[in-house]
Tab-separated table of C-alpha atoms and ligand atoms in Angstrom:
chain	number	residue	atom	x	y	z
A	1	UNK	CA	0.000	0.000	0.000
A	2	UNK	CA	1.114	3.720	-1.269
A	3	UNK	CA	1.027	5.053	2.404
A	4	UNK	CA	1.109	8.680	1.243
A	5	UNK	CA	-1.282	8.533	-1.428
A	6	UNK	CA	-3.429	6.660	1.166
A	7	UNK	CA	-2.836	10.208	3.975
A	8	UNK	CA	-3.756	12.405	0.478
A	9	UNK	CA	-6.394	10.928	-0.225
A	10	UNK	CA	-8.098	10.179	3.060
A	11	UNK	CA	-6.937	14.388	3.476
A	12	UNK	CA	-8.232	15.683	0.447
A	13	UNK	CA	-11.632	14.078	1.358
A	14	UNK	CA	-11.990	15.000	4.788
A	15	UNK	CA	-11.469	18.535	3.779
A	16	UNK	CA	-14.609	18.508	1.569
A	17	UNK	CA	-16.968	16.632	3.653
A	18	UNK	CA	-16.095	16.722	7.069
A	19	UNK	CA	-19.483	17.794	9.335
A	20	UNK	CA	-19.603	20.658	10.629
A	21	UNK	CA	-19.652	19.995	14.407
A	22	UNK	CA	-19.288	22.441	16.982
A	23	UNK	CA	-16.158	21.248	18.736
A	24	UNK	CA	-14.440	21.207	15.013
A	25	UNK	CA	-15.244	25.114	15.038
A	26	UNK	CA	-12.024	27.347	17.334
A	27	UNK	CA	-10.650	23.789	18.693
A	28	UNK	CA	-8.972	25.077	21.801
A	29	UNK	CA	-7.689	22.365	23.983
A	30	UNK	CA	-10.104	22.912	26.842
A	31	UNK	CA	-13.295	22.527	24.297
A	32	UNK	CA	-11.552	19.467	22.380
A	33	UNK	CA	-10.815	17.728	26.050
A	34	UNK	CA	-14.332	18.574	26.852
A	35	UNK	CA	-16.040	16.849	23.199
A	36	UNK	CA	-13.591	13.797	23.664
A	37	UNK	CA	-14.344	13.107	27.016
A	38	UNK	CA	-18.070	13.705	26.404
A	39	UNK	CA	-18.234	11.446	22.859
A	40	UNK	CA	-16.482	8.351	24.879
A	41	UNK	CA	-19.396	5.721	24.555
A	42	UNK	CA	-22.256	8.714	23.534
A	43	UNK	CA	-23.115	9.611	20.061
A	44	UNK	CA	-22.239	12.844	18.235
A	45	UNK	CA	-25.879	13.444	17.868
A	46	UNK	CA	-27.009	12.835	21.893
A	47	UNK	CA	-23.286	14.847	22.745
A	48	UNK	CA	-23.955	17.934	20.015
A	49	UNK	CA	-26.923	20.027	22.293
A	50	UNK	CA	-25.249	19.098	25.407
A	51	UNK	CA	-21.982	20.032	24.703
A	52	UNK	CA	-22.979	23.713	23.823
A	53	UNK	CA	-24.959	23.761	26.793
A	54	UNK	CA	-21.935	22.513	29.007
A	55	UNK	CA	-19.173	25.372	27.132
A	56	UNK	CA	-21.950	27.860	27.907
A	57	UNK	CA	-22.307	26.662	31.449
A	58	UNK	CA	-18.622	26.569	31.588
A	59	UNK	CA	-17.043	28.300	28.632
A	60	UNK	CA	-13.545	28.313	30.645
A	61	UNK	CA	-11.191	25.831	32.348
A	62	UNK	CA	-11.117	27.999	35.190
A	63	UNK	CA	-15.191	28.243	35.289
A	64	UNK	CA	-14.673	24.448	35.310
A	65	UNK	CA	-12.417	24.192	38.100
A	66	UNK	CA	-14.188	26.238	40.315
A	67	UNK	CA	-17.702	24.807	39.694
A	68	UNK	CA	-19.050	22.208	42.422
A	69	UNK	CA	-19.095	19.047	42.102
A	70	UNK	CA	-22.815	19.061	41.907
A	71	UNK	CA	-23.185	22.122	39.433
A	72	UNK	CA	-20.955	19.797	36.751
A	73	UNK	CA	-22.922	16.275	37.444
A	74	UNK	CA	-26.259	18.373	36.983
A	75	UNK	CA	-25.123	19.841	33.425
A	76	UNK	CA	-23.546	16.288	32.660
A	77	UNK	CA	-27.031	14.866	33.176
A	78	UNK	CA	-28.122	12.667	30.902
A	79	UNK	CA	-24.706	11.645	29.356
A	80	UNK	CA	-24.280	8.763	31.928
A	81	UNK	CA	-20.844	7.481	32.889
A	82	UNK	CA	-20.732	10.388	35.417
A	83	UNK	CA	-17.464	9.399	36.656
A	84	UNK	CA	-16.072	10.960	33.953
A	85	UNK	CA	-17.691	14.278	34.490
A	86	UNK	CA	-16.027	14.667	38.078
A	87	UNK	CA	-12.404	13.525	36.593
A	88	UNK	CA	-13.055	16.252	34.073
A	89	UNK	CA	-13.792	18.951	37.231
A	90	UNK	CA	-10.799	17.098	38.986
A	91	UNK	CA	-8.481	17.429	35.888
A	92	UNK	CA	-9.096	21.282	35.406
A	93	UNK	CA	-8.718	21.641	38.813
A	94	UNK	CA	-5.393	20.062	38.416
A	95	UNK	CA	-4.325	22.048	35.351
A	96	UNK	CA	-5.267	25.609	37.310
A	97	UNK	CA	-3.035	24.265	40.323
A	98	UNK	CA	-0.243	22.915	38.954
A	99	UNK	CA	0.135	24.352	35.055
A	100	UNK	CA	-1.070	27.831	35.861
A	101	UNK	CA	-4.360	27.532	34.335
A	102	UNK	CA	-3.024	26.621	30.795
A	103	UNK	CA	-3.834	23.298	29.280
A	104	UNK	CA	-0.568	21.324	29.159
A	105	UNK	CA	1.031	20.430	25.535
A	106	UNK	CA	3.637	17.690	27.009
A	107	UNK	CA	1.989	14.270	26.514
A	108	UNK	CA	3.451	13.085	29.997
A	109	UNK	CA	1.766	15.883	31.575
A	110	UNK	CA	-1.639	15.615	29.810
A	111	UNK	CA	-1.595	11.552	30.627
A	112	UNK	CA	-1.342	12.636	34.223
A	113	UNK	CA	-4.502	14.479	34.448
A	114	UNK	CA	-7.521	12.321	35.834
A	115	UNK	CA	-9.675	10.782	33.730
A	116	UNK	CA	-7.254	11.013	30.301
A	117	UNK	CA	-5.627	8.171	28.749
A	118	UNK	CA	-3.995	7.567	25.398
A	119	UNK	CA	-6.684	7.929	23.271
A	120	UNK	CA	-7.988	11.898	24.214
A	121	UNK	CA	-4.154	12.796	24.998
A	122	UNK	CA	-3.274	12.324	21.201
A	123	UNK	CA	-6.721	13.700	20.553
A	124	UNK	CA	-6.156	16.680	22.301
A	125	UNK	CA	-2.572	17.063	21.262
A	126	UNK	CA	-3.001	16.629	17.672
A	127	UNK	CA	-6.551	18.441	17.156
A	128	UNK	CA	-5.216	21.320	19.579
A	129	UNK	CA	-1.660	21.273	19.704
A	130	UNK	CA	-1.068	20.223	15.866
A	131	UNK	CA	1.550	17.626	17.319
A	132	UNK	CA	2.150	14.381	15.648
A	133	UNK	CA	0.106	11.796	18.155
A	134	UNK	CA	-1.597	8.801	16.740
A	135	UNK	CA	-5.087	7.928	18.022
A	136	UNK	CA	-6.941	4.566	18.456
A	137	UNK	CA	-10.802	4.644	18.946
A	138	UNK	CA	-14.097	1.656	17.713
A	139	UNK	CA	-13.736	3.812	14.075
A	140	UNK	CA	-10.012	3.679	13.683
A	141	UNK	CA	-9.910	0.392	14.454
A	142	UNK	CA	-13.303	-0.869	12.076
A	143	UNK	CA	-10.986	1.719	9.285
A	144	UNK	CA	-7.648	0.096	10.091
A	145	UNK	CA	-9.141	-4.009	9.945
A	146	UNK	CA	-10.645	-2.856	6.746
A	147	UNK	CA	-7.843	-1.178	4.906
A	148	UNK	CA	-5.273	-3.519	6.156
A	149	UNK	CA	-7.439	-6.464	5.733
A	150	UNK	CA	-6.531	-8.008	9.387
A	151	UNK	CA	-8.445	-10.442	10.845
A	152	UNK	CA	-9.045	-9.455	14.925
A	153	UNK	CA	-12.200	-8.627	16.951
A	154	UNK	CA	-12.448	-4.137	17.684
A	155	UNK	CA	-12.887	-4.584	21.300
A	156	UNK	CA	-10.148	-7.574	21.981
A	157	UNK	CA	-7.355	-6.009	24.314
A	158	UNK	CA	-4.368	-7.542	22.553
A	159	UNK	CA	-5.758	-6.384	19.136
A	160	UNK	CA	-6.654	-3.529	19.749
A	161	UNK	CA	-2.456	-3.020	21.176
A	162	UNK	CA	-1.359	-3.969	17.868
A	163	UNK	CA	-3.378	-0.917	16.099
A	164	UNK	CA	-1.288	1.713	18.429
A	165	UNK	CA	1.918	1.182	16.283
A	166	UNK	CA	-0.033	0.882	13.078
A	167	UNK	CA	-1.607	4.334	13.988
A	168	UNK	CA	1.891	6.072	15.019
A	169	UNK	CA	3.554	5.035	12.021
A	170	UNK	CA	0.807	6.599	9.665
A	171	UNK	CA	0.201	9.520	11.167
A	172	UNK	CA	1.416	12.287	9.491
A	173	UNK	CA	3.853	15.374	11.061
A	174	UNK	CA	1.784	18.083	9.045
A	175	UNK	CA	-2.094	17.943	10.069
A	176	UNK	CA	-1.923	15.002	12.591
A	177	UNK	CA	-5.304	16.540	13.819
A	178	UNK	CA	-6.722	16.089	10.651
A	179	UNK	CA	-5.796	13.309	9.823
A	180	UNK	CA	-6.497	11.681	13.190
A	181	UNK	CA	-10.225	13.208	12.434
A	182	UNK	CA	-9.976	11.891	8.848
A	183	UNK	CA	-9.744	8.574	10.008
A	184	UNK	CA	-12.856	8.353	12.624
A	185	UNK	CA	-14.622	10.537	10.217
A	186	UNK	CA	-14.346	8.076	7.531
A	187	UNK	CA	-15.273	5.337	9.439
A	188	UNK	CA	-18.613	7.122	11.169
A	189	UNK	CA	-19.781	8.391	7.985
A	190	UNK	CA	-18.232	5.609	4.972
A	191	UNK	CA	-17.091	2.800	6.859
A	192	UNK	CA	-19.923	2.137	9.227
A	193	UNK	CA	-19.866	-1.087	10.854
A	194	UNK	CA	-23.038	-2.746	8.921
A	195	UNK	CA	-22.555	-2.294	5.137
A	196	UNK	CA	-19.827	0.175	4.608
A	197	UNK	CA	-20.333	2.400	1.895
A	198	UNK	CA	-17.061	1.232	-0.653
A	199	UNK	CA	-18.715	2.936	-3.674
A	200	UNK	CA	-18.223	6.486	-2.124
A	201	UNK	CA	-15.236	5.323	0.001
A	202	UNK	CA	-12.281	7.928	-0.686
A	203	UNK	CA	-9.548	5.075	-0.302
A	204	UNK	CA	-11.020	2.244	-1.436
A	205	UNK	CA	-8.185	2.065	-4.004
A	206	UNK	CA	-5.949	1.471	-1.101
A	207	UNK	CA	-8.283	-0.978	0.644
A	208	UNK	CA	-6.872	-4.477	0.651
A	209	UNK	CA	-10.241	-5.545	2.347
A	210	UNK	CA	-12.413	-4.032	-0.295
A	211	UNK	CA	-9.945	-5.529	-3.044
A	212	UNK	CA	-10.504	-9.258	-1.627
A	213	UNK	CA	-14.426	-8.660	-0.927
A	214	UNK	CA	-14.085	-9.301	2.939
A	215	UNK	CA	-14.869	-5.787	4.279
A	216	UNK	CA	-18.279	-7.081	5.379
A	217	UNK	CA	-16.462	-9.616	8.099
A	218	UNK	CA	-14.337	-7.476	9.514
A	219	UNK	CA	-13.375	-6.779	11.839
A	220	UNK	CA	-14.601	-10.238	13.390
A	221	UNK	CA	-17.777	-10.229	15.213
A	222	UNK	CA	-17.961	-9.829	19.154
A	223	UNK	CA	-18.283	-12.238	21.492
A	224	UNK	CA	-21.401	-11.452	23.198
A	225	UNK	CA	-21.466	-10.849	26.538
A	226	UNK	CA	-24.804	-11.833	28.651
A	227	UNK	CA	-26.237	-8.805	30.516
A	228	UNK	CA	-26.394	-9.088	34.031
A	229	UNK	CA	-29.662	-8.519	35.351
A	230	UNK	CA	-30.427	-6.335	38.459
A	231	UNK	CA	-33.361	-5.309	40.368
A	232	UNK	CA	-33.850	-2.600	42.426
A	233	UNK	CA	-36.986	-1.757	44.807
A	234	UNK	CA	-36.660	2.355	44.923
A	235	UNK	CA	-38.756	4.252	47.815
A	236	UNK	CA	-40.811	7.340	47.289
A	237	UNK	CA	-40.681	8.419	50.781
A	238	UNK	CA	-42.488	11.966	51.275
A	239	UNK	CA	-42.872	14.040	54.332
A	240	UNK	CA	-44.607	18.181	54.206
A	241	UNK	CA	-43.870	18.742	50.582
A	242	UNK	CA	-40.422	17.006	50.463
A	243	UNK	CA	-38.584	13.718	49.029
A	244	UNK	CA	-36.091	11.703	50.801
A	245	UNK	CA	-33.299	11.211	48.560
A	246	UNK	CA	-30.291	8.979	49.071
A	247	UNK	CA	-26.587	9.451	48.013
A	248	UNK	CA	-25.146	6.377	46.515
A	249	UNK	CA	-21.630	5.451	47.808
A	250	UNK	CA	-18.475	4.723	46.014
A	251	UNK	CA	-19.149	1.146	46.875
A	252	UNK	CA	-22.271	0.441	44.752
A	253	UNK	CA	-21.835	-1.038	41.998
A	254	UNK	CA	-24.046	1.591	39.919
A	255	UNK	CA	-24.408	5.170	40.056
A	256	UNK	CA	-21.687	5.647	42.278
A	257	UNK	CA	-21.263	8.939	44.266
A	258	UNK	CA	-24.809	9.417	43.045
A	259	UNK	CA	-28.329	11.141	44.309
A	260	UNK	CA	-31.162	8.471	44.070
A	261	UNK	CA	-34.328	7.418	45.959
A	262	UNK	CA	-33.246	4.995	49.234
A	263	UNK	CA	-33.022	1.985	47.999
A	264	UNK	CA	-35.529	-0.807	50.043
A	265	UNK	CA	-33.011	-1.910	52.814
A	266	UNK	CA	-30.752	0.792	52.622
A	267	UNK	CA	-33.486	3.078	55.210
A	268	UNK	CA	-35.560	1.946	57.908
A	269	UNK	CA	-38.987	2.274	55.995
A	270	UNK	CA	-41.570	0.115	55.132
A	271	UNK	CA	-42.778	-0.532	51.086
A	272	UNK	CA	-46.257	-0.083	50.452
A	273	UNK	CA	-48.200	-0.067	47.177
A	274	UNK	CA	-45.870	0.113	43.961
A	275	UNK	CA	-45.810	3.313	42.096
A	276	UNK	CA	-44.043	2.530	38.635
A	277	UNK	CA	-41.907	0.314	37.518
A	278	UNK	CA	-39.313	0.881	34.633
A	279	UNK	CA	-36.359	-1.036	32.091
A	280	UNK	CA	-32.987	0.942	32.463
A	281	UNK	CA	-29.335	-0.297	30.516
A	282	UNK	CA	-26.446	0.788	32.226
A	283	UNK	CA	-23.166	-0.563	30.752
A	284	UNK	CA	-23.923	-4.315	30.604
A	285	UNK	CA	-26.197	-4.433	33.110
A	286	UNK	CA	-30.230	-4.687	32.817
A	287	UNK	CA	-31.645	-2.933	35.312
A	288	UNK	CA	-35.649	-3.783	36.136
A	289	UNK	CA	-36.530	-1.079	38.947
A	290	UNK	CA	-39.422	-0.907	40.854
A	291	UNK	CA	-40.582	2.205	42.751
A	292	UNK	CA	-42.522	1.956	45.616
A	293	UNK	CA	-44.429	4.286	48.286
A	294	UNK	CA	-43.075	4.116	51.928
A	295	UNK	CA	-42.490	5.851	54.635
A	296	UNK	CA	-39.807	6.508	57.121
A	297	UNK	CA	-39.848	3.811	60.534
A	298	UNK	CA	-37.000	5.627	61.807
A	299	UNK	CA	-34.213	8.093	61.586
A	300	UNK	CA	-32.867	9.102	58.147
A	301	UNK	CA	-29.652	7.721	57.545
A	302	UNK	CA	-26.731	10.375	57.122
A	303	UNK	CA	-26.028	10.010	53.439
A	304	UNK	CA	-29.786	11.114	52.763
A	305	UNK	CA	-31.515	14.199	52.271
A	306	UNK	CA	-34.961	16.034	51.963
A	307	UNK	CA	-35.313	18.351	49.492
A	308	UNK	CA	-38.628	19.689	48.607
A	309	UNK	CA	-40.600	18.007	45.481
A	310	UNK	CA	-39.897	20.638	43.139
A	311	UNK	CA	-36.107	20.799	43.005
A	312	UNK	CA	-35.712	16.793	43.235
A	313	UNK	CA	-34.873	16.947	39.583
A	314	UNK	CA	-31.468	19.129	40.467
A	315	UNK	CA	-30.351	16.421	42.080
A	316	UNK	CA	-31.929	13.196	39.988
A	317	UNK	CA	-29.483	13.395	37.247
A	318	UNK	CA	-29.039	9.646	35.837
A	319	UNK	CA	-31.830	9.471	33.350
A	320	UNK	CA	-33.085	6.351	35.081
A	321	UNK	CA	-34.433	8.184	37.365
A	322	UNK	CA	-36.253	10.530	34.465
A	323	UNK	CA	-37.761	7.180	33.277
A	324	UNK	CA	-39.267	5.926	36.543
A	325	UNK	CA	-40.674	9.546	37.460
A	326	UNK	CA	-42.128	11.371	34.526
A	327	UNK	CA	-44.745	13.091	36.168
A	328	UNK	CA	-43.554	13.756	39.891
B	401	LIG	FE1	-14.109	0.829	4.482
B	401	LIG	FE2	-15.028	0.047	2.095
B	401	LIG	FE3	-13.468	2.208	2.313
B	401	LIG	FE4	-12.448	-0.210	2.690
B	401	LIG	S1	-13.328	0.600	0.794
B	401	LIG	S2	-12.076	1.598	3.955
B	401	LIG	S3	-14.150	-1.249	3.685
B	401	LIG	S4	-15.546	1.954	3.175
């Protein structure tokens, strides 16, 4: 394979059609970091509205780091995987302490911050910083089976180790960013995992998959995991006008650091006559939760705490909770 005819190419046509997304538009590194870490396992079209809303929220770093805890998980709402809203706060918190407020450009030091590995440190230093850093997400590596024609499943630890290399050797010293955008463009928008679209494909000339008529198996179907089914038995416990919520410890294995409603068990408070009941994915587990009306038998437990109907939805944020109580 012509690997600079294959960077021209793949160039040349990202230049014409790339979409016009918002974090493409004045890619500073704070609102590249910010689109990276929100587009991990959420779609550009469920990120697009909620990233505006989040750089107009907090259109600094240092509006970032000085936000509560709280403030960010409310404006992440929605997004899920809220762990990596509060290594966001943590990691601009750390760049305002320890790099005077200005994003880092040494990949050692961006590494270091919480809640950034490999993949958004060459994102952010190639898209922001125009350095040469390769980058390995799902679409590189669907691109990279396809042109290369190698036989490995996207989500297999040691394959997806071997792509790393494969990535750092192609990408390119002028427009890494670009080119690192080229390649999860192309394989969003061309070389989707069902039935990529060859015909309009920009490098199909250079794709060995293509050329042999195997672009269809690859890469090689998942192993499917089971999903792990969990119930919970939620408590609508309500007292002058206000809800007893319920912060979820570090130690669950869901929602972690999270407002809920008490859990049955987790308060002294006996269930009564069920309320709703609603279906709720998180990772791979299938939640089936059940919300019932109760009310307190003794104290409330120190991790809860009433807050009047009205402004339960501040603190509510996982969209579980949306589900199980649309009208309340
Ligand atoms: Fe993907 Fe088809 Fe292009 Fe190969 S020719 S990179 S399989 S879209």
């Amino acid at each position: 394979m012509n690997e600079r005819r294959l960077r021209a190419d793949l160039l040349r046509w990202y230049g014409r059609a790339k979409r016009d997304l918002p974090w493409r538009r004045n890619p500073t590194p704070y609102r590249v970091w910010v689109s990276e870490i929100m587009l991990q396992q959420t779609t550009v079209a469920a990120v697009t509205p909620k990233y505006l809303a989040f750089l107009r929220r907090f259109p600094t770093l240092a509006s970032l780091a000085s936000a509560t805890e709280d403030a960010v998980l409310k404006q992440w709402a929605g997004l899920g995987y809220y762990s990596r809203a509060r290594n966001l706060r943590r990691a601009a918190q750390a760049v305002v302490a320890e790099h005077s407020g200005r994003f880092p450009a040494d990949f050692d030091a961006v590494l270091a911050l919480p809640g950034i590995g490999r993949y958004t440190a060459g994102a952010i230093l190639s898209i922001a910083f125009q350095k040469p850093y390769p980058l390995v997400d799902g679409n590189v590596i669907r691109v990279f089976t396809r042109l290369f024609c190698l036989k490995g499943r996207a989500k297999d630890p040691a394959f997806v180790k071997k792509m790393w290399p494969l990535a750092q050797r192609l990408v390119p010293a002028a427009l890494p960013g670009d080119w690192n955008q080229a390649l999860m463009e192309l394989g969003a928008t061309v070389c989707t995992p069902d039935s990529p679209s060859c015909g309009a494909c920009p490098v199909a000339k250079h794709c060995v998959a293509f050329r042999k008529g195997l672009q269809d198996g690859l890469p090689l179907p998942e192993i499917r995991r089971e999903p792990v089914p969990v119930h919970w038995s939620c408590l609508w416990i309500e007292k002058n006008g206000k809800v007893l919520l319920w912060r979820r410890s570090d130690k669950e294995r869901l929602l972690k650091n999270l407002w809920g409603l008490p859990e049955a068990g987790r308060v002294e408070a006996t269930p009564g006559r069920m309320l709703a009941m609603t279906w709720h994915s998180i990772t791979h587990h299938a939640l089936t939760v059940e919300l019932r009306e109760a009310a307190l038998a003794g104290g409330a437990p120190p991790e809860s705490k009433w807050v009047p109907r009205g402004a339960i939805r501040d603190y509510l944020v996982s969209s579980l909770w949306l589900k199980l109580l649309p009208s309340r």
